[in-house]
Amino acid sequence: MEENTKLAQPVIDSKIPEGPVAEKWTNYKAHQKLVNPANKRKLDIIVVGTGLAGASAASTLAEMGFNVLNFCIQDSPRRAHSIAAQGGINAAKNYQNDGDSIYRLFYDTVKGGDYRAREANVYRLAEVSNNIIDQCVEQGVPFAREYGGTLANRSFGGAQVSRTFYAKGQTGQQLLLGAYSSLNRQIQMGKVKSFNRYEMHDVVMIGDRARGIIAKNLVTGKFERFAAHAVVIATGGYGNAYFLSTNAMACNCSAAIACYRKGAYFANPAYVQIHPTCIPRHGDKQSKLTLMSESLRNDGRIWVPKNLEDAKAIQAGTKKGSDIPEEERDYYLERRYPAFGNLVPRDVASRAAKERCDKGYGVNNTGQAVFLDFSEAINRLGIDVVRQRYGNLFDMYEEITDVNPGELANTIDGVNYYNPMMIYPAIHYTMGGIWVDYELQTSVKGLFAIGECNFSDHGANRLGASALMQGLADGYFVLPYTIQNYLSDQIQVPRFSTDAPEFVAAEKACIAEEERLMAIGGKRSVDSIHKELGNILWEHVGMGRTKEGLETALTKLKELRKEFNSNLYIPGTVGEGMNIELDKAFRLQDFITMGELIAYDALNRNESCGGHFREEFQTEEGEAKRDDENFFYVSCWDYQGSDDNAPKLIKEPLHYEAIKVQTRNYKS
């Protein structure tokens, strides 16, 4: 593999502009190629996805004059998973006058990603962040405001400043409605053709360029062909490979895997984020998990009992959290990381919770939970102020658990104690994704990837409130510039006919695969195999990973693929129309391939960093131990013609100019 890696290395060209990191984006825009307004009307662009990245990109490209075909897997773009983001969106406005700046946002993002992000991309993200807030305010997004009318900010993990703009606990919803309104305007004007309830199945290549897609109409069950001069995927992450995650049920990685199979490198798949504030699982009948916003860690304090006897009593149901007085509580994040306390980055908080629970201090009947407590904040601010900040999140928690976190539960020595929430880490976001260069173009010409489905900005761990920032930055302010560099020499290329042999062959391949899956005729449902996949990944490729466990996972995943191909049962018949189980089967096949990619990458990376924690590589204090000498690169995995073949590793070396690479420190 090493010899092949060296031979393949020259193909990696990240197209990072020359000059100091703070000037790269300005220099790029000053010298990029443009497409004039009349010529934009001659060019068609497919945008797959209607979340924050997809909707903002489709509406902006259409506003510029391009013809856009926009595909939505749901019945409306308003149902995109971006709507579930609760806590906020980062920007370096420094409204609090607390020392924030573009550079500090850039630095916090690189540090939070454990120095495994591409420096130039991250600085650009920080640089355009302020434009996003201005754009969204103009759209009418109802950000929270201070009494004097200025926009409010709060803190998030990995930062010592308040830079997160929010709309109660509904930030993603409000931002998506802003992008959706812009998209609707372009649909009304005829510049965007909207295809709801369509799912992309394949990229169509003509020569060495992406020229269209095969998409399935999820209502009729028919495959359809669509052509364009360029294809943009904005289809989110691959967290649902683990079956139980905070992602919406329809979230999947099939579009990204289709691109991977056509030659697009998949970068850093091992970097999977475990979010620390999720409602713990309650049994084996759940189909998804529910996230409690990271914003709750501003006023909520995370703890477990100091005494093991108290933890055992809580697990047995003979004590409640509100029965434990202040001096008997271990606020372990505040104890271990005094400088950041409860606002350490997500990977740090998640591993700390796992460590306490593994030692027996967990606080629910499974022993897999810790407390998130608002007693101190309620006593200091009053319940009305706390509910004003987090009311809908409190309501959501009560709806799911039948516990009201704002309800007085006990008084000990004159101190009021309120019902705490219970939380535990869960699969949430995926920092890995399709490899893209500085222009957001994949290793396939004419194929672009934006938002969570690319790898570009978050390194090994995404800071809270940066997902919304990246999605809107890519869609509103980056791709509309960079895609012109590619399209500037496509003006004379005539529109492609979907009757071209490449389109015909691609559609036939999709139909043949559908027939193959329906003909297996086994005994196992899609969900039963998917649950088994999730158990393999969570046990061996989850919060803690070992060489032995990863090798076991790869063996089990290969066995699971054989089980899928020989014992899958899909009800119904070929060509009968809507068949949800068939749609899920296509996605599951891709999740198995995705699971192997995660395991291959985790096995290759003999270090711990961010969301990737190899138990063999940790400090005496149990912190992640990086190996910058041997692993200071982006892992790019190249498809080798079949899902049964191991992918080939190609390395993109990382180069830092503005930031000194050092061990992360959140203690001082």
XYZ file of C-alpha atoms in Angstrom:
668
model
C 0.000 0.000 0.000
C 2.827 2.413 0.858
C 4.397 2.009 -2.580
C 1.045 2.661 -4.282
C 0.529 5.690 -2.052
C 3.792 7.239 -3.174
C 3.003 6.634 -6.833
C -0.454 8.189 -6.508
C 0.560 11.174 -4.412
C 1.059 13.726 -7.241
C -2.639 13.659 -8.181
C -3.532 15.612 -5.018
C -3.790 19.285 -5.931
C -5.636 21.299 -3.325
C -5.344 24.527 -5.419
C -4.539 26.643 -2.365
C -3.713 30.200 -3.526
C -0.341 31.800 -2.914
C 0.267 34.455 -0.254
C -0.363 34.835 3.480
C -3.352 32.883 4.791
C -5.268 36.098 5.571
C -4.953 37.215 1.941
C -5.549 33.961 0.060
C -9.309 34.351 -0.447
C -8.982 37.992 -1.493
C -6.221 37.068 -3.940
C -8.249 34.164 -5.293
C -11.306 36.320 -5.989
C -9.145 38.989 -7.603
C -7.668 36.580 -10.123
C -10.364 33.949 -10.679
C -12.076 33.477 -14.018
C -15.631 34.770 -14.337
C -18.676 33.995 -16.455
C -20.503 37.026 -17.833
C -24.266 37.400 -17.277
C -25.272 36.427 -20.826
C -23.159 33.284 -20.709
C -24.515 32.231 -17.316
C -27.873 31.665 -18.991
C -26.247 29.006 -21.197
C -25.033 26.922 -18.258
C -26.963 24.384 -16.192
C -26.010 23.294 -12.663
C -27.462 20.387 -10.696
C -27.602 20.907 -6.923
C -28.482 17.771 -4.947
C -29.792 18.661 -1.493
C -31.932 21.437 -0.046
C -30.536 21.871 3.449
C -28.648 25.015 4.376
C -25.791 24.301 1.963
C -27.970 23.107 -0.919
C -30.726 25.710 -0.619
C -28.291 28.612 -0.224
C -26.184 27.408 -3.162
C -29.156 26.786 -5.465
C -30.750 30.161 -4.729
C -27.467 32.094 -5.022
C -26.407 30.420 -8.273
C -29.858 31.090 -9.733
C -29.754 34.716 -8.583
C -26.449 35.035 -10.455
C -28.122 33.832 -13.649
C -27.296 30.132 -13.896
C -30.025 27.578 -14.585
C -30.345 25.333 -11.544
C -31.934 21.905 -11.088
C -32.445 21.325 -7.361
C -33.215 17.907 -5.843
C -34.855 17.304 -2.468
C -35.238 13.863 -0.876
C -38.112 15.124 1.304
C -41.514 16.465 0.302
C -40.263 19.988 1.004
C -36.882 21.658 1.570
C -38.268 22.763 4.938
C -37.824 19.171 6.138
C -34.066 19.118 5.534
C -32.110 17.975 8.580
C -30.597 21.454 8.935
C -33.883 22.368 10.591
C -32.913 20.265 13.614
C -29.846 22.368 14.478
C -30.700 24.140 17.705
C -27.913 26.060 19.351
C -26.624 28.705 16.969
C -24.219 29.844 14.261
C -20.730 31.228 14.803
C -19.428 34.520 13.420
C -16.540 36.783 14.386
C -18.546 39.994 14.858
C -17.099 40.685 18.334
C -20.341 42.379 19.406
C -19.517 41.483 23.024
C -16.174 43.267 22.780
C -14.629 40.249 24.501
C -11.579 39.837 22.280
C -13.023 37.940 19.333
C -11.708 38.376 15.793
C -11.536 36.564 12.459
C -8.150 35.205 13.473
C -9.457 33.912 16.834
C -12.388 32.149 15.180
C -9.923 30.662 12.686
C -7.572 29.624 15.498
C -10.330 28.112 17.660
C -11.616 26.116 14.675
C -8.190 24.721 13.782
C -7.394 23.965 17.433
C -10.837 22.447 18.002
C -10.220 20.201 14.986
C -7.006 19.017 16.677
C -4.815 20.558 13.957
C -6.078 18.240 11.235
C -7.964 20.781 9.088
C -6.701 22.532 5.964
C -5.590 25.951 7.185
C -6.538 27.998 4.108
C -10.110 26.679 4.003
C -10.664 27.389 7.691
C -9.427 30.964 7.471
C -11.789 31.592 4.558
C -14.653 30.169 6.596
C -13.897 32.560 9.466
C -13.475 35.428 7.020
C -16.914 35.077 5.409
C -18.710 34.266 8.671
C -19.679 37.884 9.299
C -21.290 38.146 5.861
C -23.588 35.263 6.777
C -25.082 37.127 9.731
C -25.688 40.255 7.629
C -27.296 38.140 4.893
C -29.596 36.326 7.310
C -30.649 39.487 9.151
C -31.657 40.975 5.792
C -33.699 37.828 5.104
C -35.569 38.376 8.358
C -34.065 35.586 10.436
C -35.250 36.407 13.996
C -31.974 36.214 15.876
C -32.171 36.804 19.623
C -31.445 40.402 20.581
C -30.295 42.276 23.642
C -32.590 44.786 25.344
C -31.071 47.627 23.292
C -31.796 45.865 20.005
C -28.318 44.547 19.169
C -27.917 40.896 18.230
C -27.299 38.613 21.210
C -24.469 36.096 21.471
C -23.699 33.116 23.664
C -20.718 30.819 24.127
C -20.181 27.354 22.699
C -17.652 24.607 23.271
C -14.014 25.253 22.422
C -14.225 29.045 22.735
C -13.642 31.588 25.475
C -15.664 34.300 23.741
C -19.363 34.741 22.949
C -19.692 34.518 19.166
C -22.695 32.269 18.635
C -25.813 33.926 17.186
C -29.052 32.109 17.940
C -32.817 32.112 17.723
C -33.819 30.461 21.019
C -33.224 26.751 20.381
C -34.526 26.917 16.810
C -31.583 28.458 14.973
C -31.340 25.852 12.224
C -35.053 26.126 11.525
C -34.967 29.903 11.205
C -31.851 29.910 9.021
C -33.335 27.232 6.776
C -36.547 29.226 6.383
C -34.429 32.176 5.256
C -32.641 30.056 2.648
C -35.938 28.419 1.684
C -37.544 31.806 1.034
C -34.624 32.748 -1.226
C -34.953 29.418 -3.004
C -38.706 29.858 -3.489
C -38.127 33.251 -5.056
C -35.857 31.695 -7.661
C -38.312 28.848 -8.274
C -41.058 31.415 -8.850
C -38.813 33.284 -11.296
C -38.132 30.081 -13.212
C -34.392 30.032 -12.542
C -34.595 26.965 -10.284
C -36.423 23.793 -11.263
C -37.337 22.007 -8.053
C -37.625 18.218 -7.815
C -39.078 17.158 -4.466
C -39.115 13.502 -3.365
C -36.182 12.602 -5.607
C -33.072 10.707 -4.513
C -29.777 10.717 -6.398
C -28.491 7.239 -7.238
C -25.555 7.819 -9.553
C -23.293 10.402 -11.153
C -23.194 10.286 -14.936
C -19.725 10.717 -16.418
C -19.124 11.801 -19.992
C -15.434 11.460 -20.592
C -13.675 12.438 -17.372
C -16.297 14.959 -16.249
C -19.509 14.790 -14.251
C -22.348 15.760 -16.563
C -25.481 14.693 -14.771
C -27.173 12.317 -12.370
C -29.602 9.442 -12.248
C -32.262 10.180 -9.649
C -35.170 8.103 -8.442
C -38.641 9.549 -8.184
C -39.553 8.250 -4.726
C -43.287 8.520 -5.436
C -43.416 6.596 -8.731
C -40.345 4.459 -8.087
C -38.959 5.290 -11.547
C -35.378 6.291 -12.325
C -34.961 9.508 -14.310
C -32.007 11.161 -16.078
C -30.835 14.753 -15.620
C -27.987 16.518 -17.419
C -26.008 19.654 -16.567
C -22.619 21.276 -17.043
C -21.708 20.711 -13.370
C -23.029 18.726 -10.416
C -23.027 19.916 -6.796
C -23.819 17.536 -3.946
C -24.993 18.946 -0.613
C -26.393 15.807 0.947
C -25.139 15.876 4.538
C -23.141 13.361 6.545
C -22.930 9.623 7.123
C -23.766 9.382 10.844
C -26.721 7.063 10.240
C -24.287 4.290 9.330
C -24.329 3.748 13.114
C -28.134 3.240 12.957
C -28.730 5.165 16.195
C -27.685 8.775 15.773
C -29.062 12.268 16.181
C -29.593 12.479 12.409
C -33.017 12.448 10.774
C -34.167 9.056 9.535
C -33.776 9.967 5.857
C -30.177 11.172 6.237
C -27.871 8.892 4.271
C -24.532 8.754 2.488
C -25.657 7.280 -0.837
C -24.976 10.356 -2.981
C -21.483 10.673 -1.508
C -20.778 6.962 -1.987
C -22.001 7.194 -5.598
C -19.436 9.949 -6.130
C -16.781 7.848 -4.381
C -17.465 4.922 -6.689
C -17.013 7.213 -9.693
C -13.568 8.347 -8.587
C -14.118 11.068 -5.971
C -11.745 10.574 -3.059
C -13.315 10.081 0.365
C -11.334 12.015 2.960
C -10.881 11.411 6.699
C -13.863 9.048 7.173
C -12.618 8.099 10.671
C -13.436 11.579 11.963
C -16.922 10.980 13.376
C -18.232 13.303 16.056
C -19.822 11.986 19.213
C -22.045 14.736 20.671
C -21.977 14.862 24.490
C -25.510 16.155 25.153
C -27.901 13.578 23.737
C -30.876 12.059 25.544
C -29.686 8.530 26.505
C -31.120 5.535 24.702
C -33.980 3.840 26.537
C -34.011 0.367 24.996
C -33.493 -1.658 21.821
C -36.637 -0.457 20.037
C -35.449 3.078 19.213
C -34.871 4.138 15.632
C -33.049 7.397 16.395
C -31.734 9.547 19.229
C -32.620 13.111 20.188
C -30.038 15.822 20.676
C -30.121 18.427 23.402
C -28.410 21.568 22.139
C -24.839 22.283 23.165
C -26.061 25.760 24.099
C -27.418 24.191 27.299
C -23.811 23.890 28.495
C -23.717 27.669 28.895
C -25.896 27.461 32.009
C -26.133 23.712 32.629
C -23.433 22.068 34.741
C -22.429 18.470 34.022
C -21.837 16.148 36.968
C -21.959 12.671 38.451
C -21.942 11.696 42.135
C -18.577 11.757 43.893
C -19.453 8.585 45.780
C -19.929 5.297 43.976
C -22.606 4.311 46.496
C -24.736 7.290 45.451
C -24.321 6.396 41.775
C -25.429 2.815 42.457
C -28.445 4.083 44.398
C -29.462 6.352 41.513
C -29.049 3.464 39.058
C -31.262 1.313 41.290
C -33.890 4.057 41.521
C -33.646 4.527 45.293
C -32.169 8.017 44.933
C -32.597 10.911 42.534
C -30.078 13.452 41.336
C -31.809 16.161 43.353
C -31.099 14.137 46.525
C -27.341 14.655 46.137
C -26.132 17.886 47.792
C -23.634 20.214 46.135
C -20.597 19.016 48.078
C -21.225 15.395 46.986
C -21.282 16.218 43.261
C -18.323 15.792 40.905
C -18.447 18.515 38.254
C -15.794 16.600 36.387
C -15.389 18.922 33.375
C -14.905 21.913 35.650
C -12.461 19.856 37.711
C -10.406 18.568 34.778
C -10.560 21.588 32.451
C -10.845 24.692 34.656
C -10.189 27.212 31.844
C -13.119 25.992 29.702
C -15.193 24.006 32.195
C -18.431 22.722 30.730
C -17.627 24.389 27.396
C -14.777 22.130 26.326
C -15.050 20.811 22.750
C -17.432 17.975 22.042
C -14.861 15.218 21.688
C -13.303 16.101 25.051
C -16.672 16.279 26.825
C -17.850 13.007 25.289
C -14.769 11.023 26.283
C -14.910 12.463 29.799
C -18.537 11.288 30.163
C -17.624 7.826 28.889
C -14.715 7.629 31.342
C -16.967 8.435 34.332
C -19.646 5.976 33.211
C -17.073 3.237 32.528
C -15.878 3.694 36.118
C -19.420 3.046 37.367
C -20.600 6.599 38.078
C -23.373 6.678 35.449
C -26.756 7.923 36.652
C -29.542 6.061 34.861
C -30.666 2.442 35.050
C -28.160 1.421 32.376
C -25.304 3.353 33.958
C -24.833 5.180 30.648
C -25.765 8.768 31.499
C -24.544 11.863 33.346
C -26.480 14.822 34.727
C -26.869 18.218 33.049
C -28.102 20.421 35.880
C -29.589 23.944 35.826
C -30.098 24.401 39.565
C -27.296 26.955 39.957
C -28.487 29.001 36.946
C -32.134 28.956 38.082
C -31.160 30.023 41.610
C -28.984 32.811 40.183
C -31.150 34.064 37.293
C -34.643 32.783 38.010
C -36.604 30.190 36.080
C -38.157 32.776 33.738
C -34.768 33.918 32.398
C -33.549 30.344 31.975
C -36.726 29.310 30.172
C -36.497 32.359 27.947
C -33.120 31.070 26.779
C -33.889 27.355 26.558
C -37.649 26.970 26.966
C -38.339 24.913 23.858
C -35.420 22.599 24.725
C -36.822 22.082 28.223
C -40.211 21.323 26.672
C -38.663 18.861 24.222
C -36.835 17.067 27.033
C -40.009 16.809 29.089
C -42.006 15.555 26.107
C -39.530 12.702 25.595
C -38.627 11.794 29.189
C -41.615 13.046 31.230
C -39.196 14.997 33.444
C -39.399 18.796 33.716
C -35.830 20.122 34.153
C -37.128 23.455 35.491
C -39.226 21.942 38.284
C -38.160 22.299 41.917
C -37.391 18.804 43.200
C -35.719 19.201 46.590
C -34.372 21.693 49.122
C -31.281 20.754 51.131
C -29.864 23.123 53.765
C -31.768 26.018 52.212
C -30.505 25.352 48.679
C -33.083 24.623 45.963
C -32.316 21.706 43.649
C -34.214 21.286 40.374
C -34.697 18.195 38.243
C -31.540 17.696 36.159
C -31.487 16.425 32.601
C -29.745 13.148 31.802
C -27.415 13.094 28.819
C -24.971 10.701 27.155
C -22.766 10.938 24.033
C -24.170 9.845 20.679
C -23.182 9.856 17.004
C -23.945 13.296 15.624
C -21.828 14.925 12.892
C -19.235 13.600 10.473
C -16.162 15.735 9.823
C -14.962 13.380 7.104
C -16.532 13.493 3.669
C -15.871 13.778 -0.031
C -12.436 15.321 -0.604
C -12.557 18.776 -2.189
C -9.905 21.277 -3.162
C -9.919 24.974 -2.249
C -12.572 25.512 -4.944
C -14.836 22.860 -3.361
C -14.349 20.642 -6.427
C -13.850 16.931 -5.862
C -11.181 14.849 -7.573
C -13.731 14.388 -10.384
C -13.916 17.350 -12.759
C -17.244 19.169 -12.675
C -18.322 17.506 -9.425
C -18.488 19.748 -6.353
C -19.340 18.959 -2.717
C -20.490 21.481 -0.104
C -21.641 21.483 3.514
C -21.314 18.442 5.739
C -20.825 16.028 2.841
C -17.330 17.423 2.185
C -14.378 17.188 4.551
C -12.897 20.627 4.253
C -13.196 22.746 7.388
C -13.503 20.894 10.676
C -10.456 18.669 10.939
C -10.882 15.864 13.451
C -13.581 17.589 15.523
C -16.159 20.242 14.651
C -16.722 23.028 17.132
C -20.326 23.633 18.122
C -22.306 26.111 15.962
C -19.891 25.702 13.046
C -22.039 23.357 10.931
C -24.562 26.074 10.092
C -21.667 28.440 9.458
C -19.977 26.104 6.986
C -23.173 25.172 5.137
C -24.162 28.794 4.538
C -20.590 29.926 3.854
C -20.198 27.285 1.138
C -23.600 27.983 -0.406
C -23.845 31.763 -0.224
C -20.254 32.988 -0.392
C -17.740 30.367 -1.576
C -19.141 28.048 -4.262
C -20.762 30.876 -6.289
C -17.253 32.255 -6.812
C -15.240 29.061 -7.211
C -17.595 27.204 -9.555
C -17.135 29.983 -12.099
C -13.468 29.095 -12.362
C -14.569 25.696 -13.674
C -17.512 26.870 -15.777
C -15.626 29.679 -17.513
C -14.326 27.272 -20.166
C -17.616 25.336 -20.451
C -19.553 28.126 -22.157
C -19.128 26.646 -25.638
C -20.088 23.153 -24.469
C -23.627 22.468 -25.706
C -26.266 21.078 -23.379
C -26.131 17.312 -23.046
C -28.913 15.019 -24.151
C -30.088 12.523 -21.565
C -30.389 10.075 -24.473
C -26.586 9.934 -24.651
C -25.244 6.392 -24.215
C -23.622 7.299 -20.892
C -27.010 8.255 -19.433
C -28.697 5.162 -20.846
C -26.004 2.893 -19.395
C -26.126 4.568 -15.984
C -29.899 4.199 -15.736
C -29.720 0.543 -16.820
C -27.160 -0.115 -14.089
C -29.475 1.408 -11.469
C -32.409 -0.694 -12.674
C -30.268 -3.841 -12.697
C -29.151 -3.204 -9.119
C -32.752 -2.674 -8.051
C -33.745 -5.985 -9.640
C -30.817 -7.746 -7.967
C -31.811 -6.494 -4.520
C -35.464 -7.443 -4.999
C -34.469 -10.923 -6.203
C -32.384 -11.841 -3.128
C -35.520 -13.079 -1.387
C -33.959 -13.793 1.987
C -35.409 -13.617 5.486
C -33.922 -10.505 7.105
C -35.420 -7.031 7.043
C -33.388 -3.985 6.124
C -33.635 -2.604 9.662
C -32.404 -5.812 11.298
C -29.232 -5.758 9.193
C -28.837 -2.014 9.727
C -29.068 -2.477 13.512
C -26.355 -5.122 13.331
C -24.209 -2.716 11.315
C -24.777 -0.029 13.931
C -23.812 -2.359 16.781
C -20.562 -3.331 15.027
C -19.628 0.289 14.411
C -20.587 1.561 17.880
C -18.749 -1.256 19.651
C -15.572 -1.286 17.570
C -15.468 2.045 15.722
C -17.136 4.311 18.267
C -15.747 6.539 21.026
C -12.845 4.195 21.784
C -10.989 2.258 19.085
C -8.200 -0.316 19.123
C -6.218 -2.087 16.419
C -7.742 -5.408 17.411
C -11.271 -3.985 17.520
C -10.951 -2.342 14.119
C -9.655 -5.539 12.535
C -12.602 -7.372 14.095
C -14.955 -4.724 12.720
C -13.614 -5.126 9.178
C -14.061 -8.910 9.381
C -17.611 -8.530 10.693
C -18.481 -5.912 8.066
C -17.387 -8.202 5.252
C -19.541 -10.951 6.744
C -22.441 -8.523 7.043
C -22.141 -7.593 3.362
C -22.408 -11.300 2.482
C -25.457 -11.570 4.730
C -26.988 -8.530 3.041
C -26.384 -9.956 -0.434
C -27.729 -13.407 0.400
C -30.415 -13.011 3.062
C -32.050 -9.602 2.522
C -35.824 -9.528 2.266
C -37.621 -6.642 0.557
C -41.418 -6.884 0.338
C -43.217 -6.060 -2.888
C -42.345 -6.555 -6.540
C -40.113 -4.766 -9.048
C -41.654 -1.718 -10.674
C -44.745 -1.452 -8.487
C -44.089 2.183 -7.521
C -43.213 3.515 -4.097
C -41.300 0.995 -2.006
C -39.727 2.483 1.109
C -37.978 -0.757 2.106
C -36.292 -0.894 -1.300
C -35.111 2.706 -0.898
C -33.724 1.854 2.536
C -31.950 -1.206 1.119
C -30.052 0.930 -1.387
C -28.950 3.212 1.449
C -27.980 0.312 3.718
C -25.710 -1.147 1.048
C -23.894 2.200 0.961
C -23.796 2.421 4.770
C -21.937 -0.914 4.876
C -19.356 0.438 2.425
C -19.179 3.607 4.519
C -18.630 1.593 7.685
C -15.670 -0.146 6.095
C -14.212 3.190 5.031
C -14.444 4.479 8.608
C -12.743 1.344 9.921
C -9.971 1.355 7.284
C -9.181 4.982 8.044
C -9.254 4.490 11.814
C -6.970 1.470 11.498
C -4.503 3.399 9.369
C -4.310 6.376 11.735
C -2.065 5.216 14.591
C -2.766 8.241 16.741
C -5.615 9.848 18.628
C -7.016 13.180 17.505
C -10.409 14.844 17.844
C -13.256 12.417 17.229
C -10.786 9.585 16.475
C -9.566 8.060 19.742
C -7.268 5.062 19.518
C -6.950 3.715 23.044
C -3.340 2.676 22.397
C -2.438 6.316 21.840
C -3.341 8.424 24.875
C -1.515 10.425 27.496
C -1.218 9.418 31.143
C -4.182 11.732 31.843
C -6.293 9.921 29.255
C -6.143 12.709 26.651
C -5.702 12.217 22.895
C -2.082 11.703 21.813
C -1.408 12.908 18.281
C 1.513 11.885 16.076
C 2.263 14.945 13.965
C 5.443 13.456 12.547
C 3.685 10.547 10.839
C 0.019 11.560 10.472
C -0.025 15.256 9.621
C -2.060 14.673 6.471
C -5.530 14.276 5.034
C -6.361 10.609 4.419
C -7.835 10.340 0.915
C -9.321 6.961 0.032
C -9.551 5.947 -3.619
C -12.155 3.407 -4.776
C -10.689 0.271 -6.352
C -13.473 -0.862 -8.662
C -15.534 -2.938 -6.242
C -16.972 -2.647 -2.741
C -15.205 -5.941 -1.960
C -11.772 -4.450 -2.621
C -9.890 -2.484 0.011
C -9.579 1.199 -0.956
C -6.174 2.745 -1.648
C -4.785 5.462 0.602
C -3.498 8.701 -0.902
C -2.140 11.420 1.374
C -2.589 15.172 1.107
C 0.108 16.687 3.356
C -1.040 19.533 5.589
C 0.944 22.772 5.666
C 0.441 25.370 8.400
C 1.780 28.885 8.035
C -0.185 31.023 10.491
C -0.707 28.584 13.369
C 1.792 26.680 15.458
C 0.829 23.025 15.758
C 0.790 22.067 19.420
C -0.973 19.831 21.915
C -4.489 21.030 22.662
C -4.902 22.479 26.128
C -8.282 23.330 27.649
C -7.040 23.279 31.237
C -5.445 26.725 31.418
